[in-house]
Every structure is written in structure tokens, then in C-alpha cells.
Coordinates of C-alpha atoms in Angstrom, one line a residue:
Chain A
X55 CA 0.0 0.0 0.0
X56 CA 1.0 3.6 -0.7
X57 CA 2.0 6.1 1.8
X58 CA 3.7 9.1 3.2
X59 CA 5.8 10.0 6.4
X60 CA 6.1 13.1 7.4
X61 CA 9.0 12.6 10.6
X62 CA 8.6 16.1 11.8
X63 CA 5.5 17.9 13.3
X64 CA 6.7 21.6 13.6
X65 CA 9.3 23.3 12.0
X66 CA 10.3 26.4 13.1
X67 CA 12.7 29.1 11.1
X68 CA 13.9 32.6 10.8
X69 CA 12.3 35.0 8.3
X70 CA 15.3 34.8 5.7
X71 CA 16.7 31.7 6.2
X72 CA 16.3 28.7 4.2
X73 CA 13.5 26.2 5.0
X74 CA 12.7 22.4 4.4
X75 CA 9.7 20.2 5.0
X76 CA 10.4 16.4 5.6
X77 CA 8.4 13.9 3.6
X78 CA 9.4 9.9 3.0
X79 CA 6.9 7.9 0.7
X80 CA 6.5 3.9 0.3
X81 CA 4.7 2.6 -3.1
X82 CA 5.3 0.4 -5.4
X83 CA 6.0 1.3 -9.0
X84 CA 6.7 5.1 -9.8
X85 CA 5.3 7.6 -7.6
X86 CA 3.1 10.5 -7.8
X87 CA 4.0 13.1 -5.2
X88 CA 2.3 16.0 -4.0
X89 CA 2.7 18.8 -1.8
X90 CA 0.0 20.9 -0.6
X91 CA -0.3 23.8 1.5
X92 CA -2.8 24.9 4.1
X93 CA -3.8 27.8 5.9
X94 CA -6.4 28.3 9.0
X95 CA -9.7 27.7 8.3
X96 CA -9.1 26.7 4.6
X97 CA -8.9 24.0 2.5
X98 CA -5.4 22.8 0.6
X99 CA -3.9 24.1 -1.9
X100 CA -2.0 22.8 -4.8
X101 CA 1.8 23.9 -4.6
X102 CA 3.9 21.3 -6.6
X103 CA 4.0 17.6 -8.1
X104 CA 6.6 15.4 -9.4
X105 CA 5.2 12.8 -11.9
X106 CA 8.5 12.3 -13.9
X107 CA 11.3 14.4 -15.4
X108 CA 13.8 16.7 -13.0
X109 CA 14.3 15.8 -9.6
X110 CA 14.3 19.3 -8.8
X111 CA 10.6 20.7 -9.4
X112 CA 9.6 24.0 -9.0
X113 CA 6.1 25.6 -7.4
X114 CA 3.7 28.1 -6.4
X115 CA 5.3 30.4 -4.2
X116 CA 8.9 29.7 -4.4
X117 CA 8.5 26.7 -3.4
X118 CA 10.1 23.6 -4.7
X119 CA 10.5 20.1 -3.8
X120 CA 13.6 17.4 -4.4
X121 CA 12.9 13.6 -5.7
X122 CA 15.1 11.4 -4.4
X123 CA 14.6 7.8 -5.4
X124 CA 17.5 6.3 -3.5
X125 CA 16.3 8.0 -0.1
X126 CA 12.3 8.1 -1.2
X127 CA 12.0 11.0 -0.6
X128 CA 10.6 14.3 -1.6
X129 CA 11.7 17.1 0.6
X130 CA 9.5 20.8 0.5
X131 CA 11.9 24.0 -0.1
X132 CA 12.2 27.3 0.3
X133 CA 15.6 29.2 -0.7
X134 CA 14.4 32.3 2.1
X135 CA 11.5 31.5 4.3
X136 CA 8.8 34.7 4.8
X137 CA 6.5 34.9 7.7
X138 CA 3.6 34.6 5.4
X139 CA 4.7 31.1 4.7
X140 CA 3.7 29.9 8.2
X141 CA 0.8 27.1 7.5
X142 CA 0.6 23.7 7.5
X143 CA 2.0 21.5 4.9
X144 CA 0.8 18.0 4.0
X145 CA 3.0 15.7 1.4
X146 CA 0.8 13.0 -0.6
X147 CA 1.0 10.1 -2.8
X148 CA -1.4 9.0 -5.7
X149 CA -2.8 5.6 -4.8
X150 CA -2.1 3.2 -7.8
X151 CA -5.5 2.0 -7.7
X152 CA -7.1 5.3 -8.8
X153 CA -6.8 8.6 -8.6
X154 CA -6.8 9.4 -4.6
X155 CA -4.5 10.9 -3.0
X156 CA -2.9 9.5 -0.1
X157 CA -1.6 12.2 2.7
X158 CA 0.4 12.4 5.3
X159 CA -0.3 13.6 8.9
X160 CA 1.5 17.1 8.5
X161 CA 4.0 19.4 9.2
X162 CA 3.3 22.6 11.0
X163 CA 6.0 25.3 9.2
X164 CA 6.4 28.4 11.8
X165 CA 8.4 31.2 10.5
X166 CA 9.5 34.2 12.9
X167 CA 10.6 37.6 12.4
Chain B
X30 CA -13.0 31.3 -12.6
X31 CA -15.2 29.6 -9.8
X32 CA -12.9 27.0 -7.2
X33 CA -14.8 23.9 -5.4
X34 CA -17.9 25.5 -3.3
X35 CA -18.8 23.4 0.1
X36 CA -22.0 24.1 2.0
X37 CA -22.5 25.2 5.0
X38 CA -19.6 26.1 5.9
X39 CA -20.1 25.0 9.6
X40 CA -23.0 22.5 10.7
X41 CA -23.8 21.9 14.4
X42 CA -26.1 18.6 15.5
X43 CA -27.0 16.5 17.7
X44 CA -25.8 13.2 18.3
X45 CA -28.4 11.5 16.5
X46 CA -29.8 13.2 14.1
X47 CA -28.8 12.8 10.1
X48 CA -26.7 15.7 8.3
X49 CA -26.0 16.5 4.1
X50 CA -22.8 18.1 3.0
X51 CA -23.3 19.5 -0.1
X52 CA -20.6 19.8 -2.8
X53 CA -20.7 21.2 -5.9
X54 CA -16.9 20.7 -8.4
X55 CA -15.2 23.2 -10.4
X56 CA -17.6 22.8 -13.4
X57 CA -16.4 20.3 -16.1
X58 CA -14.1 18.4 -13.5
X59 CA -15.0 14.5 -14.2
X60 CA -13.6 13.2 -10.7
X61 CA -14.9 14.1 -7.0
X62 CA -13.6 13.5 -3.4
X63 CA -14.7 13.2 -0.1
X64 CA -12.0 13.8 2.7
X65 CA -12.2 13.8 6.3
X66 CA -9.5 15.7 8.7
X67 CA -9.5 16.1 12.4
X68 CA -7.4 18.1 14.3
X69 CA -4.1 18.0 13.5
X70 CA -4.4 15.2 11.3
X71 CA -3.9 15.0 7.6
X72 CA -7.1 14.5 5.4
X73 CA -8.4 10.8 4.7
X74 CA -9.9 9.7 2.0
X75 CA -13.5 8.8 2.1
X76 CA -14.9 8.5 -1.2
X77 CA -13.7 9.1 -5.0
X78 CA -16.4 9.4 -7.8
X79 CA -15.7 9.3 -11.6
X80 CA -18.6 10.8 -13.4
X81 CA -21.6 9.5 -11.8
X82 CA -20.3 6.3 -10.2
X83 CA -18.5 6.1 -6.8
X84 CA -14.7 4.5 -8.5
X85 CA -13.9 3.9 -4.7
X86 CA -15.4 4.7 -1.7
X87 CA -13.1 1.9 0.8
X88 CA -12.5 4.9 3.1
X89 CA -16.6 5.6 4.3
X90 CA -15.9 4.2 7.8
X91 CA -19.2 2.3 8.1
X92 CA -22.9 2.2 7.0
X93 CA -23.7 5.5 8.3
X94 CA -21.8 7.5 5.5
X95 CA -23.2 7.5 2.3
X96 CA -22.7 9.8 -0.8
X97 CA -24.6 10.8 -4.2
X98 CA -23.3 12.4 -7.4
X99 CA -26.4 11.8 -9.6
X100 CA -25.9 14.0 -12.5
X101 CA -21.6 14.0 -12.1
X102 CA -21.5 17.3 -10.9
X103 CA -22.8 18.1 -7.1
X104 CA -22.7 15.7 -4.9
X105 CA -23.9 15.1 -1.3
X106 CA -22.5 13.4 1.9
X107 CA -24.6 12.2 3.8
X108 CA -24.3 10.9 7.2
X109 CA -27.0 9.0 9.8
X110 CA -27.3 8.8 13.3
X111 CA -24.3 11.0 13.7
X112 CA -22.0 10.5 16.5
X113 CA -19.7 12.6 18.3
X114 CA -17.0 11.2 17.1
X115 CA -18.3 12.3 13.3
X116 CA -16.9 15.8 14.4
X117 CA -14.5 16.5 11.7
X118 CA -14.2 18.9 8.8
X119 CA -15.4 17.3 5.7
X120 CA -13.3 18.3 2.7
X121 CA -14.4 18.3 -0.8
X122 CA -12.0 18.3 -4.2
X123 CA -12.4 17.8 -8.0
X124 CA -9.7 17.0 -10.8
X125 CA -9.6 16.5 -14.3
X126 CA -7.7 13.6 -16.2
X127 CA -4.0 14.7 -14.8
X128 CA -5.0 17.5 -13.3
X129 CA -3.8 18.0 -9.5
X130 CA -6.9 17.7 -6.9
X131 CA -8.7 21.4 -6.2
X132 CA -10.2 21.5 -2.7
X133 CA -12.8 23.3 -1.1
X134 CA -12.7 25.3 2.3
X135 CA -14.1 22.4 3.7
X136 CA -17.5 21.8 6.0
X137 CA -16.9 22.4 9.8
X138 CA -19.1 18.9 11.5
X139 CA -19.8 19.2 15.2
X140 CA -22.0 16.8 16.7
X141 CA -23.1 17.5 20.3

């Protein structure tokens, strides 16, 4: 079965500084990644996917996210974090069965000023 | 142009009593989905409709939840006897083929 870790529950960085988002994933055959963001009160939204292609794809936001098949993973990015980027950030996987997605439990990103 | 529209926004009810959570998709988006998320969880996945048809729905948790896309556009949740342990908010999203999943803000569920 399909699924996504996500080791760390907060994350907490200076406005500035350079930020990443943890996410592990365990299918079998390619993966489908996802990476969604979401604020209080709202529902998610969309920031980036990897389907094939570049390791290295880039998002909404500045955001972008690093495939690594060797380590399964797919780490969240930011190059310099802003304060507005405080929310909650859920990786997922597409289910090979269909077209659900699969999330993880969250991480809480906390930027400061 | 329009996103995914949920209503209400928040429903409160009694332990009991039956409850519909409306959808309605971004319009020609084939594919709909029911998530649930509780507090600082992540969503799960209830129920997945292509078209008309529910294409999987292993995530209702029992008999209880049940849900409708007749004309594969809005579609309903629907949910007997609710319990407290229903409380949740109920997410909605749609897709086209390829197209990454476009949620709603969701339908706050309290059951007292």
C-alpha cells in the first residue's frame, strides 16, 4: 500500500533563512507526489508535483520540492522563508488503484521575524 | 474562474440526528472527493467518484456515510445517526484527467 511520512511535526525558522519540510513515501512502482499547503480555516492548496522528469521541481510560491529515489523522498523547499509562509504543509502520494490521493499527517511550518 | 464550493460552511447537531454536506466541483471536472481531517491530522480519504459512479469509496468508515453524485456534478454526503465522534471537517476536491486535486474550504461537523 502507498503512503507518506512526514518525521517532523513543527518546523520552526527565521524569516530569511532557508527552510525544508520532511516527507518519506512507500509505493510500489513510480510515484506521484504531491505537496500541498494549508492555511487556517481553509482548505489545501496545490503547490507542486513530481510525476517524472527533474528531480528538482519548482512551485507556487517559491516553493520547490527534491525527488530522491534512492532515499524516497521528496523534501519541500524554500531558498528564504517569509513569515507569510507559516501554515501547514501535507505531502501525498497517488494511490495506484485510482486517482486518490494519499496524505500524510502534516507538518506545521512556523516562520518568525 | 469559480474554485470547489462546500455548504454550510459549519453545521452543528445532535448526536443522532442525520446531516447532508453539499458539494458542488469546479464545473467540467470529471472526478470528486470526499475527505475527512480532524485536528491535527492529515485529510483521509473517504470516497472518489468518476462521473456518476462512486470509483472507490473503501474509506466511508461504516454504514452510516453514504454519498450521491447523480448528474456528475454536485454531490452530497450524507451521514446517519451521527456521533460525536463524526466531528471532523469534511473536505471536498475535484480534478480533471492529470490534473492535480482542487479542494474546497471544507464543512466544519460538530456533533453535540
Amino acid at each position: 500500500a502507498q503512503s507518506v511520512a512526514q518525521p517532523e511535526d513543527q518546523v520552526n525558522v527565521a524569516e530569511g533563512n532557508p527552510l525544508t519540510v520532511k516527507c518519506t513515501y512507500s509505493v510500489s512502482g513510480n510515484p506521484y507526489l504531491f505537496w500541498y499547503v494549508q492555511y487556517p480555516n481553509r482548505g489545501l492548496q496545490f503547490l507542486l508535483k513530481y510525476i517524472t522528469g527533474d528531480n528538482l521541481v519548482k512551485g507556487s510560491y517559491g516553493f520547490e520540492a527534491e525527488f530522491n529515489k534512492s532515499q524516497t523522498s521528496f523534501h519541500l523547499k524554500k531558498p528564504s522563508a517569509l513569515v507569510s509562509d507559516s501554515a501547514l504543509y501535507f505531502c501525498a502520494v497517488r494511490d495506484n488503484q485510482g486517482g486518490k490521493l494519499i496524505f500524510g499527517q502534516g507538518t506545521e511550518l512556523s516562520v518568525k521575524p | 474562474g469559480a474554485g470547489v464550493s462546500q455548504t454550510p460552511s459549519n453545521k452543528v447537531t445532535e448526536k443522532g440526528k442525520y446531516v447532508e454536506l453539499r458539494c458542488d466541483p469546479i464545473s467540467g471536472h470529471t472526478a470528486l472527493y470526499w475527505y475527512r481531517q480532524s485536528l491535527g491530522q492529515g485529510p483521509e480519504f473517504l470516497i472518489y467518484f468518476q462521473g456518476t459512479g462512486a470509483a472507490d469509496d473503501s474509506g466511508l468508515p461504516n454504514d452510516r456515510f453514504f454519498a450521491v453524485r447523480p448528474e456528475g456534478s454536485v454531490s452530497t454526503l450524507k451521514i446517519q445517526r451521527t456521533e460525536r465522534g463524526d466531528s471532523a471537517v469534511y473536505l471536498c476536491a475535484s480534478s480533471d484527467y492529470n490534473s492535480p486535486l482542487h479542494f474546497g474550504n471544507g464543512t466544519r461537523l460538530t456533533v453535540t
